[in-house]
Coordinates of C-alpha atoms in Angstrom, one line a residue:
X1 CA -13.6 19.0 -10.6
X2 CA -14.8 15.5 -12.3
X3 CA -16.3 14.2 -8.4
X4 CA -17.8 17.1 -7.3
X5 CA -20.4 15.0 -5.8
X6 CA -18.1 12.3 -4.4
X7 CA -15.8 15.2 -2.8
X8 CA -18.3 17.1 -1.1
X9 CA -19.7 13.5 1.0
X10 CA -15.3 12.8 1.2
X11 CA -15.1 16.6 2.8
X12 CA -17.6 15.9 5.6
X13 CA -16.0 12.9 6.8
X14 CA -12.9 14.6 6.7
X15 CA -14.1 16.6 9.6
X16 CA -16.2 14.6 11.2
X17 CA -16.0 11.1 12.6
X18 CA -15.8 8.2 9.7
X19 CA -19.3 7.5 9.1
X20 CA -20.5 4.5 7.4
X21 CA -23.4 7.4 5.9
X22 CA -20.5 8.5 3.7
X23 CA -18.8 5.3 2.4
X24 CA -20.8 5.3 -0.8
X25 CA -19.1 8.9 -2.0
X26 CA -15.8 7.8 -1.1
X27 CA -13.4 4.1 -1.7
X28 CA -10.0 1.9 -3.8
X29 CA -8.9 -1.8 -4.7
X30 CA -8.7 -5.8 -3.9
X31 CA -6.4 -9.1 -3.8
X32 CA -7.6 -12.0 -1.3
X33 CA -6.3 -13.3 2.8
X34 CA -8.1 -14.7 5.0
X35 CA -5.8 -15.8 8.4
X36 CA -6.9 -18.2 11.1
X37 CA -5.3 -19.9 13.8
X38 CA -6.7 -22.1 16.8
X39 CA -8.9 -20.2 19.2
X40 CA -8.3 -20.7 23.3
X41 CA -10.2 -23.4 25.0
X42 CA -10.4 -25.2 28.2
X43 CA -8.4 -27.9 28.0
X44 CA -10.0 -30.7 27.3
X45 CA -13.1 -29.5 27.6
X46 CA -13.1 -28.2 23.8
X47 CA -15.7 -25.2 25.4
X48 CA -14.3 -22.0 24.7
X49 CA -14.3 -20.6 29.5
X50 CA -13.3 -17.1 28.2
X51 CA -14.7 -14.1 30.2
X52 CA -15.1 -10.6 28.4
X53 CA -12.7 -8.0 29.5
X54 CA -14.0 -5.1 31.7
X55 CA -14.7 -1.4 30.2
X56 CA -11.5 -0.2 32.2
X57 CA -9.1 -3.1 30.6
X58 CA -10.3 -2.4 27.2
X59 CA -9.2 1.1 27.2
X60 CA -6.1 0.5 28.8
X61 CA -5.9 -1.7 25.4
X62 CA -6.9 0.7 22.1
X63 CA -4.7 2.6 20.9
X64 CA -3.8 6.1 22.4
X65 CA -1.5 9.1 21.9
X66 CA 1.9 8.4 21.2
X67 CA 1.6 4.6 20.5
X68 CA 1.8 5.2 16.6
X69 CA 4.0 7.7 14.9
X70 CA 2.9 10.3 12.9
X71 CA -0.3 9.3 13.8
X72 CA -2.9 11.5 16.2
X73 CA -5.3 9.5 18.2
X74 CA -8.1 10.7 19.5
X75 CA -12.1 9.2 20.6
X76 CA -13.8 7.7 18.3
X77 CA -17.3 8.9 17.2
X78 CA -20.0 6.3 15.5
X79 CA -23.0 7.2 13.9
X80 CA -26.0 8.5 15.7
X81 CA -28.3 5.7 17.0
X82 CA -25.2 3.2 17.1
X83 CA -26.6 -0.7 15.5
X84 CA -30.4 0.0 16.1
X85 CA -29.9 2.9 13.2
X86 CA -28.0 0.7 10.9
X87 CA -30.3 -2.2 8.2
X88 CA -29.0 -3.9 5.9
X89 CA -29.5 -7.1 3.1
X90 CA -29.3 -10.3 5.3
X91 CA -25.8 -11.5 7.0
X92 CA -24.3 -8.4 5.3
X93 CA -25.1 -6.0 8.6
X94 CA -21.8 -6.5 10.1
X95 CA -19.8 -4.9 7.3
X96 CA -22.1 -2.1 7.8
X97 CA -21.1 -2.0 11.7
X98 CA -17.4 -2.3 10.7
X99 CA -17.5 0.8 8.6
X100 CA -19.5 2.3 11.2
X101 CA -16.7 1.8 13.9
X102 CA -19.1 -0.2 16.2
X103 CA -18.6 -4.1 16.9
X104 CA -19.2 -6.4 14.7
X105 CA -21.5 -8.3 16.8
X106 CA -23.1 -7.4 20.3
X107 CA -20.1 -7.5 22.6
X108 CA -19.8 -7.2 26.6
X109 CA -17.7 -3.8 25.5
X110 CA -16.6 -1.9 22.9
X111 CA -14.4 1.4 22.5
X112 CA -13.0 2.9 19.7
X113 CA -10.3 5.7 18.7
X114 CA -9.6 7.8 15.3
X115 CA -5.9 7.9 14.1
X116 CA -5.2 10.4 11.6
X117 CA -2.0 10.2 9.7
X118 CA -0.2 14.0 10.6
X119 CA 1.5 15.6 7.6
X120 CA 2.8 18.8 6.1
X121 CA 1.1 21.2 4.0
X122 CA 2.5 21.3 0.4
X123 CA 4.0 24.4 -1.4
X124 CA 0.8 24.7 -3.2
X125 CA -1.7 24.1 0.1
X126 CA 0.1 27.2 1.7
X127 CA 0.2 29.2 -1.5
X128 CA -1.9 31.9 -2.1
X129 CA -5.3 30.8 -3.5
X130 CA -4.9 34.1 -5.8
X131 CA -1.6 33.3 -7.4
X132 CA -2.7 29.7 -8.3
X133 CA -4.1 28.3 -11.3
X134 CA -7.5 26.4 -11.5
X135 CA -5.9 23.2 -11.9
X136 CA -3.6 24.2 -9.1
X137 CA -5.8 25.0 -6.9
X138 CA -7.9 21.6 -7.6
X139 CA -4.3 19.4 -6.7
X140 CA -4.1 21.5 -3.5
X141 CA -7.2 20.7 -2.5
X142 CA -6.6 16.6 -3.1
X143 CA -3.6 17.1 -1.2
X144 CA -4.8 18.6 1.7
X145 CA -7.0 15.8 1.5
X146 CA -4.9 12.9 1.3
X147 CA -4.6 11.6 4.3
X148 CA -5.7 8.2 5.7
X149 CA -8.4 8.3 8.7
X150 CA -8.4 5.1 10.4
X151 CA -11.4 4.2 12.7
X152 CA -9.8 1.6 15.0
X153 CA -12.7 -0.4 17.6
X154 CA -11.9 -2.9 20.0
X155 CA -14.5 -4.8 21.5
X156 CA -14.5 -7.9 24.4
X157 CA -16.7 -11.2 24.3
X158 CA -17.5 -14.0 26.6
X159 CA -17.1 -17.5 25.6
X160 CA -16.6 -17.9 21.5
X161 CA -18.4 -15.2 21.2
X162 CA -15.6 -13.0 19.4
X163 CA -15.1 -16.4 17.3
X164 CA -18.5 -15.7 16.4
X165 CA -18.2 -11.9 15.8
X166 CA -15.3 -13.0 13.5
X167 CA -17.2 -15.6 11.4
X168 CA -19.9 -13.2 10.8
X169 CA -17.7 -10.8 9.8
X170 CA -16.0 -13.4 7.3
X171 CA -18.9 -14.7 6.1
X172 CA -20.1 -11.5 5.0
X173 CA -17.0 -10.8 3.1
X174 CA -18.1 -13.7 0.3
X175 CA -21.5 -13.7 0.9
X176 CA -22.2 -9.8 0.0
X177 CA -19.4 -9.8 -2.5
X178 CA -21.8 -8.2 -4.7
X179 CA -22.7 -5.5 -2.8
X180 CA -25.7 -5.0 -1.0
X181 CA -28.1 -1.9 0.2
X182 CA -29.0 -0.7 3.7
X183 CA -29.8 2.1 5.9
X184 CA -26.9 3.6 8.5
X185 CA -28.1 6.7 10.6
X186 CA -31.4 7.3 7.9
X187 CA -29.7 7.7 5.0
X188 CA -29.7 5.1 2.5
X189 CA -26.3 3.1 1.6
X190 CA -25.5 1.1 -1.5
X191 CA -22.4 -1.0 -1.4
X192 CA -21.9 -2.2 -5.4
X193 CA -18.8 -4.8 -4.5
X194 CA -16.9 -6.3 -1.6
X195 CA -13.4 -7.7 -2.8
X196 CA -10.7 -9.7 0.1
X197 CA -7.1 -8.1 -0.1
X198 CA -4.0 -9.0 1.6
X199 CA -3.9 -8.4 4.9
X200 CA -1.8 -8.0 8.2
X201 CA -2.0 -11.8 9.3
X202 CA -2.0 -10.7 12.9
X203 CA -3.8 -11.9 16.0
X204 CA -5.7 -15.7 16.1
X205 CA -7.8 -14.8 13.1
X206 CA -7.7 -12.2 10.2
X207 CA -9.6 -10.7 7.1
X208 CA -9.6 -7.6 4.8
X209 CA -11.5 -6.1 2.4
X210 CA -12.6 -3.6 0.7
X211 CA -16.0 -1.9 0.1
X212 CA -16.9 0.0 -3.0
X213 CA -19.3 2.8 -3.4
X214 CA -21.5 3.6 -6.4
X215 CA -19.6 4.8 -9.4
X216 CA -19.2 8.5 -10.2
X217 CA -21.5 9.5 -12.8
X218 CA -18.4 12.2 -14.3
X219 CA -16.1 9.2 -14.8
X220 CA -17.4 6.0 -14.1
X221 CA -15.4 5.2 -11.1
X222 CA -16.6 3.5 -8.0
X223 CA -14.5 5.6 -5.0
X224 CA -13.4 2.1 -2.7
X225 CA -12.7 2.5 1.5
X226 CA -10.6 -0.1 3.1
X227 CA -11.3 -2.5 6.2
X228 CA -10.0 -5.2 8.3
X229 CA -10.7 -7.3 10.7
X230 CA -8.5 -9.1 13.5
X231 CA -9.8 -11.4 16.4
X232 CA -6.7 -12.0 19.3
X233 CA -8.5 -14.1 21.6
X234 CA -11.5 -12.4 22.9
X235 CA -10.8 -9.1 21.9
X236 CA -12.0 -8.4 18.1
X237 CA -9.9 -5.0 16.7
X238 CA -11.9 -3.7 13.4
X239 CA -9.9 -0.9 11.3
X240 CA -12.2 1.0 8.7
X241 CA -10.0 3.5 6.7
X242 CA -10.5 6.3 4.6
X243 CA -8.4 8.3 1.9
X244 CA -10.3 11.1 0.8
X245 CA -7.1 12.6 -1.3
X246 CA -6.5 9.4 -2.5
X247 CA -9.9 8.6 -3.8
X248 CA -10.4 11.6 -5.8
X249 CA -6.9 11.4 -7.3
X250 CA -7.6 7.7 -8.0
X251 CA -4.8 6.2 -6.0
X252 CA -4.1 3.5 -4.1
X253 CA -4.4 3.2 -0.5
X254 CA -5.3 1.0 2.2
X255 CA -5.7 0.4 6.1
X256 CA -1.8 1.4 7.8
X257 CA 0.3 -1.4 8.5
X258 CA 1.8 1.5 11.5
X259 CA -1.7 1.3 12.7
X260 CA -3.0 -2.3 13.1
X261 CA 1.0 -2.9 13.9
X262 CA 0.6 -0.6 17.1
X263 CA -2.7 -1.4 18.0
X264 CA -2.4 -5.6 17.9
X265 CA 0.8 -5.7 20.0
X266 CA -1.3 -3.8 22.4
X267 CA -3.3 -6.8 22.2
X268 CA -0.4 -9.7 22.2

């Protein structure tokens, strides 16, 4: 295969949690949508009164079993070491978090879940490795892998503090649009180019983006993961997804409308 390199960093993530370690072997494209709406106040008082939710109420809000079609949901796993393991160039750290499936700032409470888009096997995947060809076994292998992996994280804030979490999450978007280096569990991470795409316009405030990894010394081309952002109210809702089919094949994907659909009117 031409990403060797790039599909055996893509396979590990594939059975393990999304881990922001492995976003430089794997990513896809960009267009431009940033949403934003007013925030809730006191009235009159223009000072943002709002009080974080607790642990139990955030759960009973992220996404679980059943609430998205074709999807699995399970728990979440971030990297080990959570923030403290995570450096990066200045204000470009909350990216980092995002594809890390923690909050993008420090929060009251956080949780987050892993929806995996279920599908079939194809004729090939169940085949007999012996009666295939090389090149058939090669597109088996993509399409067993082609299948988004969503991290989805809620987390609560008190006061503007998920405005906050928000901006800084915004901000980042231009300011490290191109790219940035950090750490993320001990290994090193090089993001070559963040680019705003089109979004789901949901909640108070929105932004997407993508991230794109180094390019693939076989080919030339940079493997691109897929993020957005939502803030509804105090409750920020990050989405990190991952193709790993996709990416190989050089394909288009990006972060499931099903998935930020089920999980914000959850939220509404």
């Amino acid at each position: 295969m031409k990403r060797s390199s790039g599909i055996r960093l893509c396979v590990t993530v594939a059975v393990g949690a999304l881990s922001v370690a492995l976003i430089t072997g794997c990513s896809d494209s960009g267009s431009d949508d940033v949403k934003s709406n007013t925030g809730n106040t006191a009235e009159g008082s223009g000072k943002n009164t709002a009080k974080a939710l607790t642990a139990a109420e955030l759960k009973k809000l992220v996404l679980a079993q059943g609430d998205v079609d074709g999807y699995k949901i399970e728990p979440g796993e971030t990297i080990p070491g959570g923030k403290s393991g995570i450096k990066a160039d200045e204000n470009c750290e909350p990216l980092l978090y995002v594809l890390s499936g923690l909050a993008p700032a420090d929060a009251s409470v956080q949780t987050s879940r892993m929806a995996t888009a279920e599908k079939k096997p194809s004729a090939a995947a169940s085949a007999d490795l012996e009666d295939l060809s090389g090149d058939d076994v090669e597109k088996a292998l993509t399409d067993s892998m082609s299948v988004d992996l969503t991290m989805v994280g809620l987390s609560s804030y008190d006061g503007d503090g998920a405005e906050q979490a928000f901006k800084a999450v915004s901000d980042a978007v231009t300011a490290c649009a191109g790219g940035f280096t950090g750490t993320a569990g001990g290994e090193e991470q090089k993001v070559t180019k963040i680019s705003t795409e089109k979004g789901s316009g949901a909640g108070d405030e929105s932004v997407a983006y993508a991230t794109y990894g180094e390019p693939d010394e076989a080919d030339g081309k940079a493997p691109v993961a897929h993020a957005e952002v939502v803030r509804h109210g105090n409750v920020v809702a990050t989405y990190y997804t991952m193709n790993i089919g996709a990416m190989v094949a050089d394909k288009s994907y990006t972060v499931p409308a099903a998935v930020v659909t089920a999980q914000s009117a959850k939220l509404k």
